[in-house]
Coordinates of C-alpha atoms in Angstrom, one line a residue:
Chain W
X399 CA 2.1 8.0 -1.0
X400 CA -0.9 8.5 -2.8
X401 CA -1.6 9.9 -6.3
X402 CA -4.0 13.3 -6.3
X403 CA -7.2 12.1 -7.3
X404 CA -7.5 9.7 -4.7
X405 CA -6.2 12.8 -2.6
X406 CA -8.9 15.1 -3.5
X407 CA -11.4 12.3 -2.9
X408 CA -10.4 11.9 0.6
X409 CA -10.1 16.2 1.1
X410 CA -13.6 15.9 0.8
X411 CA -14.5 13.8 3.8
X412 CA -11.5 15.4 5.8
X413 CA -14.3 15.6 8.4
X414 CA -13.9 11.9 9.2
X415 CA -11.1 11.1 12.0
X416 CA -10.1 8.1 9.8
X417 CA -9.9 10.2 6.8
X418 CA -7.7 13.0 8.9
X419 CA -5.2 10.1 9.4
X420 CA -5.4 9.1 6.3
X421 CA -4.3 12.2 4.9
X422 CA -1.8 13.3 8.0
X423 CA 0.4 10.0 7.1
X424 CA 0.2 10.0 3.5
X425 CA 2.0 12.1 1.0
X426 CA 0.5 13.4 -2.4
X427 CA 2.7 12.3 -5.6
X428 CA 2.7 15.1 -8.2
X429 CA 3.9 14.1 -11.9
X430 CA 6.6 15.7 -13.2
X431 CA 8.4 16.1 -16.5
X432 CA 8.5 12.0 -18.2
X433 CA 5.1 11.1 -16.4
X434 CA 2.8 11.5 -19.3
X435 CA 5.2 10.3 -22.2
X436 CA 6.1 7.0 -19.5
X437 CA 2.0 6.9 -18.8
X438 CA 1.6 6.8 -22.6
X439 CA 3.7 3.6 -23.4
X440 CA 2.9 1.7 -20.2
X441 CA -0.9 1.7 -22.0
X442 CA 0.8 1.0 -25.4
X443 CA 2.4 -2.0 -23.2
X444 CA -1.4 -2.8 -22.5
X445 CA -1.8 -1.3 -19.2
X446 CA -5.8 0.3 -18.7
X447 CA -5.0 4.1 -18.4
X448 CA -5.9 3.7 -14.5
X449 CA -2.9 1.3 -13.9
X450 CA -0.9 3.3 -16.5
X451 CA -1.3 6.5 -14.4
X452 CA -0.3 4.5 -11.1
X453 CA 2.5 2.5 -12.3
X454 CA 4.0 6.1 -14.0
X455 CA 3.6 8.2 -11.2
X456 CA 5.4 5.8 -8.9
X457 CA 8.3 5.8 -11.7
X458 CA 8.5 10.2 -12.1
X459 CA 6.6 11.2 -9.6
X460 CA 7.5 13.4 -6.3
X461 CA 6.7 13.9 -3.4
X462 CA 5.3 17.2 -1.7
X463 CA 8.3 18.2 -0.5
X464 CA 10.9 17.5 -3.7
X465 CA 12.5 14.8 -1.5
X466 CA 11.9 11.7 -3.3
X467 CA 11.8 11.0 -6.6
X468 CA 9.6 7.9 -7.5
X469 CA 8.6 5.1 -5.0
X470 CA 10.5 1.2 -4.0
X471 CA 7.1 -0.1 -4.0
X472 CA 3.4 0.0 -5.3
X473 CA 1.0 -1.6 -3.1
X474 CA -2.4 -2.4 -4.5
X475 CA -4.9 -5.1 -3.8
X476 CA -5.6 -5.9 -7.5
X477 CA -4.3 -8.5 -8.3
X478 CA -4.4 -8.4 -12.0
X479 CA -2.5 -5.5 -11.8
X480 CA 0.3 -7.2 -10.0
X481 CA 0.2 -10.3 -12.3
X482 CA -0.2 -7.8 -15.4
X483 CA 2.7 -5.9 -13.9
X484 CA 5.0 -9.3 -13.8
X485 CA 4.3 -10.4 -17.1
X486 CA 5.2 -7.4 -19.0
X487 CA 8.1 -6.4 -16.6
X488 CA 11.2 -7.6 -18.8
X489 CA 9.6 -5.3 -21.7
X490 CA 8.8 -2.4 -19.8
X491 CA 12.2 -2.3 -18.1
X492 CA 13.8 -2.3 -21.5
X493 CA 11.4 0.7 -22.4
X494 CA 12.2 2.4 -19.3
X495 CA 16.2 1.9 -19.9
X496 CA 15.8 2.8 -23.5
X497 CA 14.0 6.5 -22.4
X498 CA 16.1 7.1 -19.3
X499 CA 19.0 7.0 -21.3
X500 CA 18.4 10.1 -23.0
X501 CA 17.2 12.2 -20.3
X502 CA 19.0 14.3 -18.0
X503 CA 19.0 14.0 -13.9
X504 CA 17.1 13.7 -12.2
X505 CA 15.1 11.7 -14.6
X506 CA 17.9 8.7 -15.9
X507 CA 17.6 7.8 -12.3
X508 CA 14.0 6.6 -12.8
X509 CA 13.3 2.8 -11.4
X510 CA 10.2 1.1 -12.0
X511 CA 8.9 0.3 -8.4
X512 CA 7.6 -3.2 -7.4
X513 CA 4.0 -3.9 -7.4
X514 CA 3.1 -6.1 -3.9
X515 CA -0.3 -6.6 -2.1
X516 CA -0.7 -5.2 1.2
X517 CA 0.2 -8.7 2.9
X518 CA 3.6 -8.8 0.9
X519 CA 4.0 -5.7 1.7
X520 CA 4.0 -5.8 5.5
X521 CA 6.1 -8.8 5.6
X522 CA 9.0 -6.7 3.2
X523 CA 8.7 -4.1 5.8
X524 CA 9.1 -6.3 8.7
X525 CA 11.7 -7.9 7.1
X526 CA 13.3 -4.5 5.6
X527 CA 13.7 -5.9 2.1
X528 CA 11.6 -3.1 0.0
X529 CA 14.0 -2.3 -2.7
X530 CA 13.7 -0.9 -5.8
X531 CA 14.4 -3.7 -9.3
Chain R
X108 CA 6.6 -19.5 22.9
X109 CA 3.1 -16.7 24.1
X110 CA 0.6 -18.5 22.1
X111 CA -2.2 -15.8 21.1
X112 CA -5.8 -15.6 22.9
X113 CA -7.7 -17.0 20.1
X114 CA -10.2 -19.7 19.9
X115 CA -9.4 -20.4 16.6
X116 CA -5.9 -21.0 16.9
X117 CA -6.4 -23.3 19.0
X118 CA -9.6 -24.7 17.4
X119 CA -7.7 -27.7 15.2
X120 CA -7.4 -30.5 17.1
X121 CA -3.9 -31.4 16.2
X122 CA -2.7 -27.6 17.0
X123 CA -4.7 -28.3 20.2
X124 CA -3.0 -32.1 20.8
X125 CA 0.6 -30.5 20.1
X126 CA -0.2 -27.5 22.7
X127 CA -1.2 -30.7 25.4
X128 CA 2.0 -32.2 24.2
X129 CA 4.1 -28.6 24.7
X130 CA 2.7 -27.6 28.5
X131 CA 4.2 -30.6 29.7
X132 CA 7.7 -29.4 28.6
X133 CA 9.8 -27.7 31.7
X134 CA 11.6 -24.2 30.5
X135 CA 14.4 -25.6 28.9
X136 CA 12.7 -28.4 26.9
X137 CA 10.7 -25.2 25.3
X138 CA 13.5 -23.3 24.4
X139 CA 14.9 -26.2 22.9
X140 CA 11.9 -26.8 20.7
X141 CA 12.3 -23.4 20.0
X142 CA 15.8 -23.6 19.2
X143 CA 15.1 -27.3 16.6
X144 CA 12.2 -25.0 14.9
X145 CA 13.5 -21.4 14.5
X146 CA 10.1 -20.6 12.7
X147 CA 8.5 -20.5 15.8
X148 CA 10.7 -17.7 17.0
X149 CA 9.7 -15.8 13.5
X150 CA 6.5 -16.4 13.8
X151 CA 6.2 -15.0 17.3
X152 CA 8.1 -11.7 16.3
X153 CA 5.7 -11.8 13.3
X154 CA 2.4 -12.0 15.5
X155 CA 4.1 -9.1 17.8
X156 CA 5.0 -6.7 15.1
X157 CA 1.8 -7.0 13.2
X158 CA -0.2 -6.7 16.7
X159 CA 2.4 -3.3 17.8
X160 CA 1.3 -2.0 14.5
X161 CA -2.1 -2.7 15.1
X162 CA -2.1 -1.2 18.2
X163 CA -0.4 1.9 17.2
X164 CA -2.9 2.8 14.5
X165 CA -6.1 2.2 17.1
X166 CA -3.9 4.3 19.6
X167 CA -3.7 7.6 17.0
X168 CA -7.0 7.1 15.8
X169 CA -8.5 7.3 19.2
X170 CA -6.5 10.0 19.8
X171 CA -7.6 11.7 16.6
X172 CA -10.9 10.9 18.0
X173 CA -10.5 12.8 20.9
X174 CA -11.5 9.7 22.9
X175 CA -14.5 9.5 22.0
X176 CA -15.3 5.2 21.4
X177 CA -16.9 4.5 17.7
X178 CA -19.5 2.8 17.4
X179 CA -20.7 0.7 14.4
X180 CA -23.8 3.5 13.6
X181 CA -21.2 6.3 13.2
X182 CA -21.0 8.0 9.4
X183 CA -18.6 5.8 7.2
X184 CA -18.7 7.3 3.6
X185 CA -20.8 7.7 1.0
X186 CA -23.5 8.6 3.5
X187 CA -23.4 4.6 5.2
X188 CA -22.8 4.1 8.5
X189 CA -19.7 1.0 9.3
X190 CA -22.9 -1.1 10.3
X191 CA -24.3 -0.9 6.9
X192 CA -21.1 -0.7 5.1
X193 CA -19.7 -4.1 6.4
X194 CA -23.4 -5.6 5.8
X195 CA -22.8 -5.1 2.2
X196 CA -21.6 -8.5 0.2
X197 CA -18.4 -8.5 -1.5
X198 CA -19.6 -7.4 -4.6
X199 CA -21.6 -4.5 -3.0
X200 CA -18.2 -3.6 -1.2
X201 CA -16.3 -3.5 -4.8
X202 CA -19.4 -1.3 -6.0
X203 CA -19.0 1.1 -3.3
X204 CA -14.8 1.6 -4.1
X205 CA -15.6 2.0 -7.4
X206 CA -18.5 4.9 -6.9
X207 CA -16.1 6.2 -4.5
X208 CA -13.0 6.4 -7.0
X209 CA -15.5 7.4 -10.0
X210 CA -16.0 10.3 -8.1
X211 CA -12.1 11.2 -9.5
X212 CA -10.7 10.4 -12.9
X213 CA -8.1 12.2 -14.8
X214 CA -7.3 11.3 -17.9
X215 CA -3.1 11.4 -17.9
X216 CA -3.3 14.9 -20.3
X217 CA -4.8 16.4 -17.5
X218 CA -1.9 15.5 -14.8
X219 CA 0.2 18.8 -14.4
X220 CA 3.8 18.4 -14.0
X221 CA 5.4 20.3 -11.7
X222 CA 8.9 21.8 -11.7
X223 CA 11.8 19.3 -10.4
X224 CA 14.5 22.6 -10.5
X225 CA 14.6 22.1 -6.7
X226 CA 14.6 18.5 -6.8
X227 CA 17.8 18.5 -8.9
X228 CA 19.9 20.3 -7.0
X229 CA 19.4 19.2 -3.3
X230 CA 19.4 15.6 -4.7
X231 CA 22.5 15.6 -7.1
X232 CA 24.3 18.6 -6.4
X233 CA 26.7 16.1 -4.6

């Protein structure tokens, strides 16, 4: 998946065969109901806004179609993200429990996803292990 | 084990002194290397998937290409061509993403949610 600014960014050069693909395989997340309120106190945790919007979107977003609700996995070559991510983990899970427990379905569902580079990420796929915390 | 058309693989001299060592092995000596070091096994399925995926992705791209063969002068983004994109140091390279990405930032207020009505029912409806 991809989130929709990146989306729009890439509609623009849709004339570019590599682009086409681009957006032919991927799906656009859209935020829905939590995403702003879970955006909100991932940068409270000290997340930038950029990684706040990422990390939140993976957590209540969708996809296109309504078929999936948030994502197994966030893949991202930054790697202070992914070390950021790790460090704060235990506290935003007990942030994440402490909301989802007061909201209805399909929304007390929501998982944080794991943050992985794109090297970690084939290997998981290859070796089918991509699951959620 | 296929070991891999690459120079470099074979470019250390112990890698190079062990593959000597290997091609005078008959059949079943091999497979029972291959059987006292499973990680060779993985690491051959490894090389296979990620060169099948590689494959895959040059196979639909030329397809979404029509054919036609790139070539290092053809339009990249941001009006540079591949040939001057990957002439660009690393730092030049981050610059580019991040001109690219500027080009789209929402600040989370301006996300709109949309309506997960349909998304409730299909999903836990039972």
């Amino acid at each position: 998946m991809i989130s929709p600014e990146p989306a729009n960014i890439l509609r623009r050069r849709a004339h570019l065969p590599i682009v086409r693909l681009a957006l032919d395989t991927l799906t656009t997340f859209q935020p829905t109901r939590y995403f702003k309120r879970w955006a909100r106190r991932l940068c409270h945790e000290g997340f930038t806004h950029e990684d706040a919007k990422v990390i939140a979107l993976g957590t209540f977003g969708v996809d296109e179609f309504q078929s999936q609700f948030g994502v197994d996995a966030l893949v991202t070559g930054d790697l202070n993200l992914i070390r950021n991510y790790e460090q704060r983990l235990t506290s935003i899970q007990r942030r994440l429990r402490a909301m989802t427990a007061q909201l209805s379905e399909p929304f007390c569902y929501a998982r944080l996803p794991v943050i992985i580079t794109p090297a970690e990420a084939a290997e998981r796929l290859a070796a089918d292990v991509i699951s959620p915390e | 084990m296929a070991m891999p058309d690459q120079p470099a693989f074979i470019g250390d001299r112990r890698a190079r002194a062990a593959v000597q060592l290997l091609r005078r092995l008959t059949p079943p000596e091999l497979q029972q290397v291959v059987a006292l070091m499973p990680e060779l096994r993985r690491l051959s399925a490894e090389t296979d998937r990620r060169q099948s995926a590689a494959d895959y992705w040059r196979r639909v791209l030329n397809e979404e290409r029509g054919g036609y063969h790139p070539s290092l002068n053809d339009q990249f983004l941001i009006g540079l061509t591949y040939r001057e994109y990957f002439a660009l140091s690393e730092t030049e390279q981050d610059d580019f993403w991040e001109r690219m990405f500027a080009e789209e930032v929402w600040e989370i207020e301006d996300f709109e949610d949309v309506n997960v009505a349909l998304l409730v029912k299909a999903a836990f409806a039972g």
